[in-house]
Backbone as ProteinMPNN parsed JSONL, in Angstrom:
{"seq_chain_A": "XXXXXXXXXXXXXXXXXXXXXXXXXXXXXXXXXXXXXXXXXXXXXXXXXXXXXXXXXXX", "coords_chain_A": {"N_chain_A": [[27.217, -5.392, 10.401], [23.575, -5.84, 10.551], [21.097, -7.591, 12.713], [18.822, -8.337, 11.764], [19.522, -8.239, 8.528], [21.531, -10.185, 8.745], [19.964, -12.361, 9.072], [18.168, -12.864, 6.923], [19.842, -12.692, 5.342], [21.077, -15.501, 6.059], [19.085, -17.156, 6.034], [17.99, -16.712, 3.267], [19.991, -17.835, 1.404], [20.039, -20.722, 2.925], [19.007, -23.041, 1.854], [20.359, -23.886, -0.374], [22.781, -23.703, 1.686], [22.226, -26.071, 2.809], [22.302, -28.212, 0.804], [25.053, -28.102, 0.242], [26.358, -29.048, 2.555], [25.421, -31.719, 2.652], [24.394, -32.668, 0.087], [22.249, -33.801, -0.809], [19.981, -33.862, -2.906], [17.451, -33.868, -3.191], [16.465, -32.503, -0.933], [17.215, -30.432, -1.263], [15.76, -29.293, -3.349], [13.025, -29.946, -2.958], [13.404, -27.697, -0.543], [13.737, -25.156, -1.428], [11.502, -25.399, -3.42], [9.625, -25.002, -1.564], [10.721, -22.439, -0.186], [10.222, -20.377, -2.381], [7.435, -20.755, -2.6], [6.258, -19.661, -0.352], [7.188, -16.909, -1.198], [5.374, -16.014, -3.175], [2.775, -14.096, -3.734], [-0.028, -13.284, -1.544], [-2.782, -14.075, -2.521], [-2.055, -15.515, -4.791], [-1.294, -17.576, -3.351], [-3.894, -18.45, -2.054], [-5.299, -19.281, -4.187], [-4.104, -21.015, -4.959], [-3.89, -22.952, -2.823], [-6.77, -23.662, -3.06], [-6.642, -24.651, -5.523], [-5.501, -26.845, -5.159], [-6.818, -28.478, -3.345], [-9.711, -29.066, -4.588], [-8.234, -30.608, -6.501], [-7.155, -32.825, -4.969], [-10.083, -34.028, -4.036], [-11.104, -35.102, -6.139], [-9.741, -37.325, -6.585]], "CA_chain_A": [[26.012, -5.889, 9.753], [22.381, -5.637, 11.583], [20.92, -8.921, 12.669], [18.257, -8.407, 10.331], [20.397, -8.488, 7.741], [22.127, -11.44, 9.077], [19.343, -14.166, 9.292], [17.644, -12.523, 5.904], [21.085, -13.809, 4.499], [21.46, -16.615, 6.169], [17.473, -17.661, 5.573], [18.019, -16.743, 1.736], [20.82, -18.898, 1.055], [19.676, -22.271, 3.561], [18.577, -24.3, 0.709], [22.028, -24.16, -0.927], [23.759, -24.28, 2.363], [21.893, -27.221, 3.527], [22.809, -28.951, -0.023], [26.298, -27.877, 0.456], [26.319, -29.694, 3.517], [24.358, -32.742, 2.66], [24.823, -33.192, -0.593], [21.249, -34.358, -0.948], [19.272, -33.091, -4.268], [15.786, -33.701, -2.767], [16.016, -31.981, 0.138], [17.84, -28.751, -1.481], [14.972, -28.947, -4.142], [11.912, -29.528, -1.468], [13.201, -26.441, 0.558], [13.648, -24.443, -2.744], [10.693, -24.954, -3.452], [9.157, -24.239, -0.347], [10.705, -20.814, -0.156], [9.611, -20.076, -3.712], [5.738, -20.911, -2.192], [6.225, -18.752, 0.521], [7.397, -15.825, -1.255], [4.355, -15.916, -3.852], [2.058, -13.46, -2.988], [-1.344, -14.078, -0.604], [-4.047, -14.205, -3.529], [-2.21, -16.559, -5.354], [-1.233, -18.923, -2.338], [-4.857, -19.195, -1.342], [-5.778, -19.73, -5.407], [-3.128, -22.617, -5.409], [-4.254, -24.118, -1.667], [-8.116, -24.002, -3.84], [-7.181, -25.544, -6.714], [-5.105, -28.256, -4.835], [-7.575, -29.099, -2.54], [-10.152, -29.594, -5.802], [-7.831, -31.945, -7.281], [-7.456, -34.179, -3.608], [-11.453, -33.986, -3.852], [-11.486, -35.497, -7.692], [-8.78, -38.377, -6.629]], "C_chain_A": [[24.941, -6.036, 10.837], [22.273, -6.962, 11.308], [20.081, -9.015, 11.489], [18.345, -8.988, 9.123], [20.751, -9.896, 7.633], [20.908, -12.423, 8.697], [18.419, -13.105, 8.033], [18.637, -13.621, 5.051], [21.264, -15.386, 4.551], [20.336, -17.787, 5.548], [17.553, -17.7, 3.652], [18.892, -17.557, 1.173], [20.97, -20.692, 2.184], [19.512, -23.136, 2.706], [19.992, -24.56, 0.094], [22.901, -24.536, 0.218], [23.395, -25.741, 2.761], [22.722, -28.625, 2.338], [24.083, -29.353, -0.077], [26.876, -28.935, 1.739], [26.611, -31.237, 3.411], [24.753, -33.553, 1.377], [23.822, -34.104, -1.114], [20.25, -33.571, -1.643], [18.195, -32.507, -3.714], [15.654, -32.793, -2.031], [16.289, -30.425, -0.63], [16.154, -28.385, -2.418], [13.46, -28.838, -3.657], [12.035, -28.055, -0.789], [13.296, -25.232, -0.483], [11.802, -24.182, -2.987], [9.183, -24.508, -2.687], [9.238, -22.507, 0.096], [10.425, -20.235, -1.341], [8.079, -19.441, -3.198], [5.71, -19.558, -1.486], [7.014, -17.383, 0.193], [6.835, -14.927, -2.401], [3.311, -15.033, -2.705], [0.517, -14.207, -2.647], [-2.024, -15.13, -1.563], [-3.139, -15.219, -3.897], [-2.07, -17.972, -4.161], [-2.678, -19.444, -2.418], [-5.332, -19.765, -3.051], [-5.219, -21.321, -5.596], [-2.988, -23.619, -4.309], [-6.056, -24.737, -2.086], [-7.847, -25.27, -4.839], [-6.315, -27.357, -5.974], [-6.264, -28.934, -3.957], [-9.152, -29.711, -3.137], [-9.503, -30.384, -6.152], [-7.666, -32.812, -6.292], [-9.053, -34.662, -3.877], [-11.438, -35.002, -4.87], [-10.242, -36.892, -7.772], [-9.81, -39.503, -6.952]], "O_chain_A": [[25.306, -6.333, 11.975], [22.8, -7.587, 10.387], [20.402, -9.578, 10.443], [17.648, -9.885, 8.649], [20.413, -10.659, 6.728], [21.166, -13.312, 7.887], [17.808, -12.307, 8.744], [18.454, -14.687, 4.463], [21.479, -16.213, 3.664], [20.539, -18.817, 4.904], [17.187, -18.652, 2.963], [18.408, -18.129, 0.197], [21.865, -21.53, 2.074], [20.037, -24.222, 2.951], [20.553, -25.643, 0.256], [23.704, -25.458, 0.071], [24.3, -26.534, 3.019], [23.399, -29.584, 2.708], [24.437, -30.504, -0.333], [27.945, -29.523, 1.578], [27.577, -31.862, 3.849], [25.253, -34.678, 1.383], [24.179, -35.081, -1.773], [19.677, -32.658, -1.049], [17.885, -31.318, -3.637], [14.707, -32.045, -2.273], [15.541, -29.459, -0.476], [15.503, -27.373, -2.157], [12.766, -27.849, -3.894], [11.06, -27.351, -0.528], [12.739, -24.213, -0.072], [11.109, -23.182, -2.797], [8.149, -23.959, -3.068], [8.394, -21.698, 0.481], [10.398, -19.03, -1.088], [7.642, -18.293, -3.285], [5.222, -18.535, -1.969], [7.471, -16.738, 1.137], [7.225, -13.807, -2.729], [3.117, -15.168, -1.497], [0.019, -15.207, -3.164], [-1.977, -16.36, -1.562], [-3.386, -16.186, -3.178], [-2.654, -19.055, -4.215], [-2.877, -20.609, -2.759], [-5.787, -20.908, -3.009], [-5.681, -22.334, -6.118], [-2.38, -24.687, -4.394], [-6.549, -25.783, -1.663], [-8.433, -26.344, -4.972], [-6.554, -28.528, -6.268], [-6.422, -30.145, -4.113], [-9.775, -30.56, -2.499], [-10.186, -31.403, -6.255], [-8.086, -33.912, -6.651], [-9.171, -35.886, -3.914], [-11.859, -36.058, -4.398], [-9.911, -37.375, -8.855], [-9.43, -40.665, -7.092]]}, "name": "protein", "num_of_chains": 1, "seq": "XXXXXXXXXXXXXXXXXXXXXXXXXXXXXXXXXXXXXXXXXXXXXXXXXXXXXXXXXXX"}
């Protein structure tokens, strides 16, 4: 197996291993949805760092 490969795998399944681990909801569901964010494409990231930073503004 190429490293590549390797830390693709290992990176794609962290959120589960960490849970596996841990045994701690939040965190599995925080880093979930962290790699979710970050695997949304550009345009919408910067649409959804806009509209959040409008609703901080309107607190």
């Amino acid at each position: 197996m190429n490293i590549r490969k390797a830390v693709f795998l290992l990176l794609e399944n962290l959120p589960w291993n960490v849970f596996r681990q841990t045994g701690n909801i939040e965190t599995y569901l925080l880093m979930k949805e962290i790699k979710d964010q970050n695997q949304q494409s550009p345009e919408h990231q910067a649409s959804s760092i806009e509209q959040e930073s409008k609703e901080d503004l309107n607190l």
